[in-house]
PDB file of C-alpha atoms in Angstrom:
ATOM      1  CA  MET G 277       0.460  76.351-166.926  1.00  0.00           C
ATOM      2  CA  VAL G 278      -0.184  72.600-167.160  1.00  0.00           C
ATOM      3  CA  GLY G 279      -1.984  72.677-163.834  1.00  0.00           C
ATOM      4  CA  ALA G 280      -4.123  75.619-164.937  1.00  0.00           C
ATOM      5  CA  ALA G 281      -5.121  73.799-168.134  1.00  0.00           C
ATOM      6  CA  LYS G 282      -6.250  70.814-166.058  1.00  0.00           C
ATOM      7  CA  LEU G 283      -8.214  73.055-163.700  1.00  0.00           C
ATOM      8  CA  PHE G 284     -10.041  74.723-166.598  1.00  0.00           C
ATOM      9  CA  ALA G 285     -10.704  71.473-168.469  1.00  0.00           C
ATOM     10  CA  GLY G 286     -14.370  71.365-169.453  1.00  0.00           C
ATOM     11  CA  ALA G 287     -14.939  75.070-168.726  1.00  0.00           C
ATOM     12  CA  ARG G 288     -17.015  77.171-171.116  1.00  0.00           C
ATOM     13  CA  THR G 289     -13.915  79.127-172.044  1.00  0.00           C
ATOM     14  CA  PRO G 290     -10.807  76.986-172.751  1.00  0.00           C
ATOM     15  CA  TRP G 291      -7.633  77.880-170.867  1.00  0.00           C
ATOM     16  CA  SER G 292      -5.756  78.465-174.135  1.00  0.00           C
ATOM     17  CA  ARG G 293      -8.246  81.175-175.077  1.00  0.00           C
ATOM     18  CA  ILE G 294      -7.912  82.838-171.646  1.00  0.00           C
ATOM     19  CA  VAL G 295      -4.121  82.925-172.017  1.00  0.00           C
ATOM     20  CA  LYS G 296      -4.418  84.496-175.461  1.00  0.00           C
ATOM     21  CA  GLN G 297      -6.877  87.151-174.227  1.00  0.00           C
ATOM     22  CA  ALA G 298      -4.592  87.994-171.308  1.00  0.00           C
ATOM     23  CA  ASP G 299      -2.024  89.390-173.748  1.00  0.00           C
ATOM     24  CA  SER G 300      -4.355  92.306-174.414  1.00  0.00           C
ATOM     25  CA  ASP G 301      -4.170  95.359-172.109  1.00  0.00           C
ATOM     26  CA  SER G 302      -7.929  95.791-172.540  1.00  0.00           C
ATOM     27  CA  ALA G 303      -8.875  92.201-171.677  1.00  0.00           C
ATOM     28  CA  LYS G 304     -12.035  91.759-169.620  1.00  0.00           C
ATOM     29  CA  PHE G 305     -12.911  88.566-167.790  1.00  0.00           C
ATOM     30  CA  LYS G 306     -16.070  87.248-166.191  1.00  0.00           C
ATOM     31  CA  SER G 307     -16.243  84.646-163.450  1.00  0.00           C
ATOM     32  CA  MET G 308     -17.514  81.194-164.376  1.00  0.00           C
ATOM     33  CA  PRO G 309     -18.012  77.895-162.569  1.00  0.00           C
ATOM     34  CA  LEU G 310     -15.409  75.169-163.071  1.00  0.00           C
ATOM     35  CA  VAL G 311     -16.234  71.524-163.527  1.00  0.00           C
ATOM     36  CA  GLY G 312     -13.459  70.149-161.347  1.00  0.00           C
ATOM     37  CA  SER G 313     -12.268  70.908-157.852  1.00  0.00           C
ATOM     38  CA  LEU G 314      -8.933  71.963-156.427  1.00  0.00           C
ATOM     39  CA  THR G 315      -7.296  70.876-153.185  1.00  0.00           C
ATOM     40  CA  VAL G 316      -4.292  72.835-151.953  1.00  0.00           C
ATOM     41  CA  ALA G 317      -1.902  71.813-149.194  1.00  0.00           C
ATOM     42  CA  THR G 318       0.996  73.816-147.829  1.00  0.00           C
ATOM     43  CA  LYS G 319       3.823  72.949-145.477  1.00  0.00           C
ATOM     44  CA  THR G 320       5.603  75.467-143.286  1.00  0.00           C
ATOM     45  CA  SER G 321       8.730  74.936-141.258  1.00  0.00           C
ATOM     46  CA  PHE G 322      10.375  77.181-138.682  1.00  0.00           C
ATOM     47  CA  VAL G 323      14.044  77.400-137.811  1.00  0.00           C
ATOM     48  CA  PRO G 324      14.733  78.906-134.378  1.00  0.00           C
ATOM     49  CA  ALA G 325      17.050  81.906-134.362  1.00  0.00           C
ATOM     50  CA  ALA G 326      18.351  84.147-131.617  1.00  0.00           C
ATOM     51  CA  SER G 327      18.177  87.928-131.761  1.00  0.00           C
ATOM     52  CA  SER G 328      18.318  90.425-128.936  1.00  0.00           C
ATOM     53  CA  ASN G 329      16.773  93.699-127.893  1.00  0.00           C
ATOM     54  CA  VAL G 330      19.280  96.279-126.663  1.00  0.00           C
ATOM     55  CA  VAL G 331      18.390  98.602-123.769  1.00  0.00           C
ATOM     56  CA  GLY G 332      20.176 101.684-122.455  1.00  0.00           C
ATOM     57  CA  VAL G 333      19.002 103.859-119.570  1.00  0.00           C
ATOM     58  CA  ILE G 334      19.586 107.353-118.177  1.00  0.00           C
ATOM     59  CA  PRO G 335      18.156 107.266-114.643  1.00  0.00           C
ATOM     60  CA  GLY G 336      15.674 109.939-113.673  1.00  0.00           C
ATOM     61  CA  SER G 337      16.974 112.634-111.346  1.00  0.00           C
ATOM     62  CA  ASP G 338      13.721 113.525-109.600  1.00  0.00           C
ATOM     63  CA  PRO G 339      13.011 111.793-106.275  1.00  0.00           C
ATOM     64  CA  VAL G 340       9.269 111.701-107.007  1.00  0.00           C
ATOM     65  CA  VAL G 341       8.912 110.884-110.721  1.00  0.00           C
ATOM     66  CA  GLY G 342      12.409 109.539-111.333  1.00  0.00           C
ATOM     67  CA  LYS G 343      11.166 105.937-111.417  1.00  0.00           C
ATOM     68  CA  GLU G 344       8.713 106.741-114.216  1.00  0.00           C
ATOM     69  CA  VAL G 345      10.102 105.855-117.646  1.00  0.00           C
ATOM     70  CA  VAL G 346       9.942 107.504-121.076  1.00  0.00           C
ATOM     71  CA  VAL G 347      10.835 104.993-123.802  1.00  0.00           C
ATOM     72  CA  LEU G 348      12.516 106.022-127.054  1.00  0.00           C
ATOM     73  CA  SER G 349      12.294 103.049-129.423  1.00  0.00           C
ATOM     74  CA  ALA G 350      13.680 102.054-132.819  1.00  0.00           C
ATOM     75  CA  HIS G 351      14.046  98.704-134.571  1.00  0.00           C
ATOM     76  CA  LEU G 352      17.452  97.307-135.417  1.00  0.00           C
ATOM     77  CA  ASP G 353      16.474  94.614-137.933  1.00  0.00           C
ATOM     78  CA  HIS G 354      15.536  94.463-141.600  1.00  0.00           C
ATOM     79  CA  ILE G 355      14.352  91.713-143.950  1.00  0.00           C
ATOM     80  CA  GLY G 356      17.759  90.138-144.704  1.00  0.00           C
ATOM     81  CA  ILE G 357      18.633  88.394-147.966  1.00  0.00           C
ATOM     82  CA  THR G 358      16.111  88.435-150.804  1.00  0.00           C
ATOM     83  CA  LYS G 359      16.003  88.091-154.582  1.00  0.00           C
ATOM     84  CA  PRO G 360      18.960  90.014-156.068  1.00  0.00           C
ATOM     85  CA  VAL G 361      18.367  93.392-157.647  1.00  0.00           C
ATOM     86  CA  LYS G 362      21.199  94.350-160.005  1.00  0.00           C
ATOM     87  CA  GLY G 363      23.325  91.710-158.331  1.00  0.00           C
ATOM     88  CA  ASP G 364      22.649  92.891-154.766  1.00  0.00           C
ATOM     89  CA  ALA G 365      20.599  90.593-152.532  1.00  0.00           C
ATOM     90  CA  LEU G 366      21.303  92.258-149.177  1.00  0.00           C
ATOM     91  CA  ASN G 367      18.578  94.534-147.830  1.00  0.00           C
ATOM     92  CA  ASN G 368      20.759  97.165-146.212  1.00  0.00           C
ATOM     93  CA  GLY G 369      17.927  99.078-144.527  1.00  0.00           C
ATOM     94  CA  ALA G 370      19.641 102.471-144.517  1.00  0.00           C
ATOM     95  CA  LEU G 371      16.475 104.508-143.992  1.00  0.00           C
ATOM     96  CA  ASP G 372      14.504 101.555-142.642  1.00  0.00           C
ATOM     97  CA  ASN G 373      15.830 101.591-140.019  1.00  0.00           C
ATOM     98  CA  ALA G 374      19.537 102.356-139.588  1.00  0.00           C
ATOM     99  CA  ILE G 375      18.622 106.058-139.574  1.00  0.00           C
ATOM    100  CA  GLY G 376      16.160 105.381-136.749  1.00  0.00           C
ATOM    101  CA  ILE G 377      18.845 103.617-134.686  1.00  0.00           C
ATOM    102  CA  ALA G 378      21.340 106.397-135.427  1.00  0.00           C
ATOM    103  CA  SER G 379      18.728 108.932-134.293  1.00  0.00           C
ATOM    104  CA  LEU G 380      18.250 106.970-131.068  1.00  0.00           C
ATOM    105  CA  ILE G 381      22.000 107.141-130.393  1.00  0.00           C
ATOM    106  CA  GLU G 382      22.138 110.866-131.182  1.00  0.00           C
ATOM    107  CA  GLU G 383      19.284 111.566-128.791  1.00  0.00           C
ATOM    108  CA  ALA G 384      21.118 109.675-126.057  1.00  0.00           C
ATOM    109  CA  LYS G 385      24.174 111.859-126.726  1.00  0.00           C
ATOM    110  CA  ARG G 386      22.043 114.993-126.436  1.00  0.00           C
ATOM    111  CA  PHE G 387      20.655 113.964-123.083  1.00  0.00           C
ATOM    112  CA  THR G 388      24.091 113.205-121.673  1.00  0.00           C
ATOM    113  CA  ALA G 389      25.703 116.310-123.199  1.00  0.00           C
ATOM    114  CA  SER G 390      23.004 118.633-121.853  1.00  0.00           C
ATOM    115  CA  GLY G 391      24.446 118.464-118.356  1.00  0.00           C
ATOM    116  CA  GLN G 392      20.899 118.315-117.018  1.00  0.00           C
ATOM    117  CA  GLY G 393      19.606 114.893-116.097  1.00  0.00           C
ATOM    118  CA  PRO G 394      15.990 114.178-117.082  1.00  0.00           C
ATOM    119  CA  LYS G 395      13.505 114.140-114.208  1.00  0.00           C
ATOM    120  CA  ARG G 396      11.982 110.889-115.433  1.00  0.00           C
ATOM    121  CA  THR G 397      14.114 107.960-116.525  1.00  0.00           C
ATOM    122  CA  ILE G 398      14.848 107.769-120.255  1.00  0.00           C
ATOM    123  CA  MET G 399      15.067 104.301-121.789  1.00  0.00           C
ATOM    124  CA  PHE G 400      16.677 103.883-125.219  1.00  0.00           C
ATOM    125  CA  LEU G 401      15.194 100.675-126.620  1.00  0.00           C
ATOM    126  CA  ALA G 402      16.537  99.084-129.820  1.00  0.00           C
ATOM    127  CA  VAL G 403      14.236  96.182-130.661  1.00  0.00           C
ATOM    128  CA  THR G 404      14.650  93.207-132.940  1.00  0.00           C
ATOM    129  CA  GLY G 405      12.126  91.543-135.212  1.00  0.00           C
ATOM    130  CA  GLU G 406      10.019  94.569-136.167  1.00  0.00           C
ATOM    131  CA  GLU G 407       9.861  93.360-139.752  1.00  0.00           C
ATOM    132  CA  LYS G 408       8.512  90.023-138.480  1.00  0.00           C
ATOM    133  CA  ARG G 409       5.387  91.537-136.893  1.00  0.00           C
ATOM    134  CA  LEU G 410       6.878  93.609-134.066  1.00  0.00           C
ATOM    135  CA  VAL G 411       8.411  90.596-132.324  1.00  0.00           C
ATOM    136  CA  GLY G 412      11.030  92.452-130.253  1.00  0.00           C
ATOM    137  CA  SER G 413       8.704  95.148-128.954  1.00  0.00           C
ATOM    138  CA  ASP G 414       6.052  92.523-128.260  1.00  0.00           C
ATOM    139  CA  TYR G 415       8.544  90.570-126.172  1.00  0.00           C
ATOM    140  CA  PHE G 416       9.679  93.664-124.304  1.00  0.00           C
ATOM    141  CA  THR G 417       6.191  94.850-123.404  1.00  0.00           C
ATOM    142  CA  ASN G 418       5.347  91.366-122.122  1.00  0.00           C
ATOM    143  CA  HIS G 419       8.698  90.932-120.320  1.00  0.00           C
ATOM    144  CA  PRO G 420       9.685  94.525-119.456  1.00  0.00           C
ATOM    145  CA  THR G 421      12.914  95.319-117.628  1.00  0.00           C
ATOM    146  CA  VAL G 422      11.027  97.896-115.543  1.00  0.00           C
ATOM    147  CA  PRO G 423       7.483  97.707-114.143  1.00  0.00           C
ATOM    148  CA  LEU G 424       5.129  98.201-117.072  1.00  0.00           C
ATOM    149  CA  THR G 425       3.053 100.617-115.000  1.00  0.00           C
ATOM    150  CA  SER G 426       6.100 102.892-114.697  1.00  0.00           C
ATOM    151  CA  ILE G 427       6.329 103.445-118.486  1.00  0.00           C
ATOM    152  CA  VAL G 428       4.520 106.719-119.218  1.00  0.00           C
ATOM    153  CA  ALA G 429       5.102 107.089-122.978  1.00  0.00           C
ATOM    154  CA  ASP G 430       6.858 105.730-126.054  1.00  0.00           C
ATOM    155  CA  VAL G 431       8.336 107.919-128.802  1.00  0.00           C
ATOM    156  CA  ASN G 432       9.140 105.689-131.776  1.00  0.00           C
ATOM    157  CA  LEU G 433      11.775 106.281-134.487  1.00  0.00           C
ATOM    158  CA  ASP G 434      11.142 104.279-137.650  1.00  0.00           C
ATOM    159  CA  MET G 435      12.111 104.940-141.283  1.00  0.00           C
ATOM    160  CA  PRO G 436      12.417 108.715-141.518  1.00  0.00           C
ATOM    161  CA  ILE G 437      12.817 109.452-145.225  1.00  0.00           C
ATOM    162  CA  LEU G 438      15.562 112.090-145.289  1.00  0.00           C
ATOM    163  CA  THR G 439      16.122 112.600-149.012  1.00  0.00           C
ATOM    164  CA  TYR G 440      14.550 116.087-149.059  1.00  0.00           C
ATOM    165  CA  LYS G 441      14.277 119.204-146.918  1.00  0.00           C
ATOM    166  CA  PHE G 442      11.078 118.566-145.031  1.00  0.00           C
ATOM    167  CA  GLU G 443       8.630 121.447-144.574  1.00  0.00           C
ATOM    168  CA  ASP G 444       6.268 119.742-142.117  1.00  0.00           C
ATOM    169  CA  MET G 445       6.014 116.669-139.941  1.00  0.00           C
ATOM    170  CA  VAL G 446       3.439 113.910-139.554  1.00  0.00           C
ATOM    171  CA  VAL G 447       3.111 112.540-136.031  1.00  0.00           C
ATOM    172  CA  PHE G 448       0.990 109.410-135.874  1.00  0.00           C
ATOM    173  CA  GLY G 449      -0.922 109.307-132.612  1.00  0.00           C
ATOM    174  CA  ALA G 450      -0.323 112.930-131.582  1.00  0.00           C
ATOM    175  CA  GLU G 451      -4.027 113.742-131.669  1.00  0.00           C
ATOM    176  CA  ARG G 452      -4.848 110.852-129.351  1.00  0.00           C
ATOM    177  CA  SER G 453      -3.209 111.936-126.121  1.00  0.00           C
ATOM    178  CA  THR G 454      -1.778 114.850-124.167  1.00  0.00           C
ATOM    179  CA  ILE G 455       1.492 114.244-126.030  1.00  0.00           C
ATOM    180  CA  GLY G 456      -0.193 116.200-128.845  1.00  0.00           C
ATOM    181  CA  PRO G 457       0.513 119.721-127.496  1.00  0.00           C
ATOM    182  CA  ILE G 458       4.081 118.654-126.666  1.00  0.00           C
ATOM    183  CA  VAL G 459       4.580 117.529-130.262  1.00  0.00           C
ATOM    184  CA  GLN G 460       3.061 120.764-131.590  1.00  0.00           C
ATOM    185  CA  LYS G 461       5.517 122.819-129.548  1.00  0.00           C
ATOM    186  CA  ALA G 462       8.500 120.650-130.548  1.00  0.00           C
ATOM    187  CA  VAL G 463       7.953 120.781-134.299  1.00  0.00           C
ATOM    188  CA  ALA G 464       7.244 124.523-134.151  1.00  0.00           C
ATOM    189  CA  ALA G 465      10.625 124.959-132.460  1.00  0.00           C
ATOM    190  CA  ILE G 466      12.378 123.535-135.541  1.00  0.00           C
ATOM    191  CA  GLY G 467      10.354 125.754-137.864  1.00  0.00           C
ATOM    192  CA  VAL G 468       7.693 123.408-139.244  1.00  0.00           C
ATOM    193  CA  GLY G 469       4.068 122.577-138.574  1.00  0.00           C
ATOM    194  CA  LEU G 470       2.077 119.378-138.182  1.00  0.00           C
ATOM    195  CA  SER G 471       0.150 117.819-141.042  1.00  0.00           C
ATOM    196  CA  PRO G 472      -2.529 115.131-140.834  1.00  0.00           C
ATOM    197  CA  ASP G 473      -1.811 111.536-141.813  1.00  0.00           C
ATOM    198  CA  PRO G 474      -1.366 111.662-145.619  1.00  0.00           C
ATOM    199  CA  MET G 475      -2.107 107.951-146.066  1.00  0.00           C
ATOM    200  CA  PRO G 476      -4.724 106.866-143.498  1.00  0.00           C
ATOM    201  CA  GLU G 477      -5.618 103.873-145.639  1.00  0.00           C
ATOM    202  CA  GLU G 478      -2.192 102.384-144.833  1.00  0.00           C
ATOM    203  CA  GLY G 479      -2.933 102.140-141.086  1.00  0.00           C
ATOM    204  CA  ILE G 480       0.591 103.298-140.183  1.00  0.00           C
ATOM    205  CA  PHE G 481      -0.292 103.854-136.519  1.00  0.00           C
ATOM    206  CA  VAL G 482      -0.673 100.111-135.911  1.00  0.00           C
ATOM    207  CA  ARG G 483       2.353  98.987-137.955  1.00  0.00           C
ATOM    208  CA  SER G 484       5.443  99.891-135.944  1.00  0.00           C
ATOM    209  CA  ASP G 485       6.908  99.141-132.527  1.00  0.00           C
ATOM    210  CA  HIS G 486       5.098 101.909-130.644  1.00  0.00           C
ATOM    211  CA  PHE G 487       1.857  99.980-131.160  1.00  0.00           C
ATOM    212  CA  ARG G 488       2.945  97.252-128.758  1.00  0.00           C
ATOM    213  CA  PHE G 489       3.096  99.973-126.086  1.00  0.00           C
ATOM    214  CA  VAL G 490      -0.307 101.284-127.186  1.00  0.00           C
ATOM    215  CA  GLN G 491      -1.674  97.768-126.654  1.00  0.00           C
ATOM    216  CA  LYS G 492      -0.540  98.031-123.035  1.00  0.00           C
ATOM    217  CA  GLY G 493      -2.425 101.313-122.626  1.00  0.00           C
ATOM    218  CA  ILE G 494       0.683 103.528-122.924  1.00  0.00           C
ATOM    219  CA  PRO G 495       0.308 106.818-124.877  1.00  0.00           C
ATOM    220  CA  SER G 496       2.692 106.706-127.841  1.00  0.00           C
ATOM    221  CA  VAL G 497       3.679 108.682-130.933  1.00  0.00           C
ATOM    222  CA  PHE G 498       5.625 108.004-134.118  1.00  0.00           C
ATOM    223  CA  LEU G 499       7.164 110.832-136.197  1.00  0.00           C
ATOM    224  CA  TRP G 500       7.861 111.125-139.920  1.00  0.00           C
ATOM    225  CA  PRO G 501       9.047 114.044-142.026  1.00  0.00           C
ATOM    226  CA  GLY G 502       5.943 115.347-143.800  1.00  0.00           C
ATOM    227  CA  GLN G 503       4.950 115.503-147.454  1.00  0.00           C
ATOM    228  CA  LYS G 504       4.643 119.207-148.128  1.00  0.00           C
ATOM    229  CA  GLY G 505       6.721 120.695-150.953  1.00  0.00           C
ATOM    230  CA  PRO G 506       9.159 118.074-152.286  1.00  0.00           C
ATOM    231  CA  GLY G 507       8.076 115.543-149.675  1.00  0.00           C
ATOM    232  CA  LYS G 508       5.242 113.875-151.559  1.00  0.00           C
ATOM    233  CA  ALA G 509       7.375 112.979-154.570  1.00  0.00           C
ATOM    234  CA  ALA G 510      10.328 111.902-152.425  1.00  0.00           C
ATOM    235  CA  VAL G 511       8.211 109.602-150.263  1.00  0.00           C
ATOM    236  CA  ALA G 512       6.453 108.130-153.309  1.00  0.00           C
ATOM    237  CA  TYR G 513       9.815 107.464-154.974  1.00  0.00           C
ATOM    238  CA  PHE G 514      11.249 105.751-151.908  1.00  0.00           C
ATOM    239  CA  MET G 515       8.178 103.577-151.381  1.00  0.00           C
ATOM    240  CA  ALA G 516       8.087 102.546-155.058  1.00  0.00           C
ATOM    241  CA  ASN G 517      11.799 101.992-155.620  1.00  0.00           C
ATOM    242  CA  ASN G 518      13.675 101.439-152.345  1.00  0.00           C
ATOM    243  CA  TYR G 519      11.253 100.319-149.613  1.00  0.00           C
ATOM    244  CA  HIS G 520      12.164  96.763-148.549  1.00  0.00           C
ATOM    245  CA  LYS G 521      14.651  96.498-151.404  1.00  0.00           C
ATOM    246  CA  PRO G 522      18.464  96.214-151.510  1.00  0.00           C
ATOM    247  CA  SER G 523      18.535  99.759-152.920  1.00  0.00           C
ATOM    248  CA  ASP G 524      17.651 101.175-149.489  1.00  0.00           C
ATOM    249  CA  ASP G 525      21.352 101.900-149.007  1.00  0.00           C
ATOM    250  CA  LEU G 526      23.770 104.817-148.756  1.00  0.00           C
ATOM    251  CA  THR G 527      23.678 105.538-152.489  1.00  0.00           C
ATOM    252  CA  GLN G 528      20.413 107.376-151.833  1.00  0.00           C
ATOM    253  CA  PRO G 529      20.671 111.184-151.703  1.00  0.00           C
ATOM    254  CA  ILE G 530      20.358 111.328-147.904  1.00  0.00           C
ATOM    255  CA  LEU G 531      20.422 114.867-146.507  1.00  0.00           C
ATOM    256  CA  TRP G 532      22.200 114.504-143.187  1.00  0.00           C
ATOM    257  CA  ASP G 533      21.235 117.995-142.041  1.00  0.00           C
ATOM    258  CA  GLN G 534      17.595 116.836-142.181  1.00  0.00           C
ATOM    259  CA  GLY G 535      18.578 114.024-139.838  1.00  0.00           C
ATOM    260  CA  VAL G 536      19.730 116.663-137.356  1.00  0.00           C
ATOM    261  CA  ARG G 537      16.333 118.375-137.575  1.00  0.00           C
ATOM    262  CA  PHE G 538      14.536 115.035-137.148  1.00  0.00           C
ATOM    263  CA  VAL G 539      16.585 114.215-134.043  1.00  0.00           C
ATOM    264  CA  ASP G 540      16.011 117.722-132.688  1.00  0.00           C
ATOM    265  CA  ALA G 541      12.216 117.362-132.855  1.00  0.00           C
ATOM    266  CA  ASN G 542      12.237 113.933-131.227  1.00  0.00           C
ATOM    267  CA  TYR G 543      14.637 115.053-128.499  1.00  0.00           C
ATOM    268  CA  ARG G 544      12.430 118.032-127.636  1.00  0.00           C
ATOM    269  CA  ILE G 545       9.413 115.752-127.326  1.00  0.00           C
ATOM    270  CA  ALA G 546      11.231 113.243-125.124  1.00  0.00           C
ATOM    271  CA  ARG G 547      12.750 115.977-122.957  1.00  0.00           C
ATOM    272  CA  GLU G 548       9.409 117.665-122.306  1.00  0.00           C
ATOM    273  CA  ILE G 549       7.694 114.380-121.466  1.00  0.00           C
ATOM    274  CA  ALA G 550      10.572 113.509-119.146  1.00  0.00           C
ATOM    275  CA  ASP G 551      10.506 116.853-117.336  1.00  0.00           C
ATOM    276  CA  GLY G 552       6.760 117.532-117.474  1.00  0.00           C
ATOM    277  CA  ALA G 553       4.696 118.006-114.345  1.00  0.00           C
ATOM    278  CA  GLN G 554       2.174 115.345-115.424  1.00  0.00           C
ATOM    279  CA  ARG G 555       2.604 111.998-117.145  1.00  0.00           C
ATOM    280  CA  PRO G 556       0.832 111.740-120.529  1.00  0.00           C
ATOM    281  CA  VAL G 557      -2.740 110.457-120.645  1.00  0.00           C
ATOM    282  CA  TRP G 558      -5.062 109.522-123.485  1.00  0.00           C
ATOM    283  CA  ASN G 559      -7.571 112.148-124.524  1.00  0.00           C
ATOM    284  CA  ALA G 560     -10.965 111.481-122.974  1.00  0.00           C
ATOM    285  CA  GLY G 561     -12.798 108.807-124.934  1.00  0.00           C
ATOM    286  CA  ASP G 562      -9.936 108.026-127.330  1.00  0.00           C
ATOM    287  CA  TYR G 563     -10.509 104.715-129.101  1.00  0.00           C
ATOM    288  CA  PHE G 564      -7.128 103.130-128.344  1.00  0.00           C
ATOM    289  CA  GLY G 565      -6.925 104.478-124.820  1.00  0.00           C
ATOM    290  CA  THR G 566     -10.382 103.103-124.091  1.00  0.00           C
ATOM    291  CA  LEU G 567      -9.779  99.778-125.847  1.00  0.00           C
ATOM    292  CA  TYR G 568      -6.540  99.100-123.985  1.00  0.00           C
ATOM    293  CA  LYS G 569      -7.578 100.684-120.681  1.00  0.00           C
ATOM    294  CA  GLY G 570      -4.827 103.287-120.529  1.00  0.00           C
ATOM    295  CA  PRO G 571      -4.736 106.383-118.279  1.00  0.00           C
ATOM    296  CA  MET G 572      -7.481 108.679-119.567  1.00  0.00           C
ATOM    297  CA  ALA G 573      -8.081 112.407-119.408  1.00  0.00           C
ATOM    298  CA  GLN G 574     -11.308 113.441-117.705  1.00  0.00           C
ATOM    299  CA  GLY G 575     -13.988 115.602-119.278  1.00  0.00           C
ATOM    300  CA  VAL G 576     -15.123 116.045-122.877  1.00  0.00           C
ATOM    301  CA  ALA G 577     -13.908 113.425-125.362  1.00  0.00           C
ATOM    302  CA  GLY G 578     -10.846 114.672-127.192  1.00  0.00           C
ATOM    303  CA  GLY G 579     -10.022 117.144-124.430  1.00  0.00           C
ATOM    304  CA  ALA G 580      -6.782 117.494-122.539  1.00  0.00           C
ATOM    305  CA  ALA G 581      -6.184 116.423-118.980  1.00  0.00           C
ATOM    306  CA  LYS G 582      -7.486 118.724-116.264  1.00  0.00           C
TER     307      LYS G 582
END
C-alpha cells in the first residue's frame, strides 16, 4: 500500500480516494497518466531435481509391423506442496492424474490378459513433469527409446473426471486424423457418442503430453468423459473447487465403474490402432499434420486415407 501511494503521488486522483472507491461493487475506473515512473526487477533461481519417466513395453507380434509402436501415455506428477487448504498443503492429484496412471496400468493388464499379443508394439509411457510444461514427454520425444519414426500414434490419459456417469465422450484431436473413425467405433462400443470440444477457448489439445508427439508429426488423441447430462455440472465443480488443489483426493465421490468404462474405450482404441492394417495418418490438409510434417492422407482436405 505504501508503494502504491508513492506511485500515485501527484496523480489527478489520490491513491486514498481510489482505495475508498474500490470498496464499492459498482466502482468504475478510468486510466490516467502517472507523474512518476516505476522500475521492477525480479530474481529467479532454479534448484536441479531428478525425476524419471517410466516405460513398459509389450512387443508386437507381427513380423512386418511389429516394430511400429503405439504409445499410451499418462503423467505421473502433480504440483506438490502449496498453500494449505483446511490444513492440507499436499496436492494429492487423485483425478489429475493418479486415475490416468491407474488407467494405463489397467490397459496393460487387459493386453496381457487377452492372450492375443498386439500386432504392433504397445508402449506404456508414464511421464514426469507434465505440470511443469510437459517436461517428461518433451524429453522422451527428443530422446526416444525407440526410433521416433516407428511411433505411429499416441493415446493420452490425463485427468478423467469420474464423479458422474458419463453419457458421452470428448476426444481432442479425433477429427484431425484417421484415428477419428477408430475412436467413433470404440466409444459406440461402450454405449456413448462423441461430442465436440465443449471449451475450445481453453486450447486443451495443446496442453497435455500428447502434444509433444503431435509436434513430432505423430497423430495423437486425448480422451475425456463428456459433459452431457450431469457432466457439465460435475466438470464445472471439479475445475472450480478441486483442480490443482489439495482437495483433488479420494474424498471426492469417484465412481469406479466409470473408470472401467473409460479404460474400456481407451483400450479399444489402442487395440485397433495396434492391429490395424494401416498406421494412422493426418487427414489431408490438417493444420497440425501440415505444420509438423506428419504422415498425411491424400485427397480432399479432411478426408480419410485412401
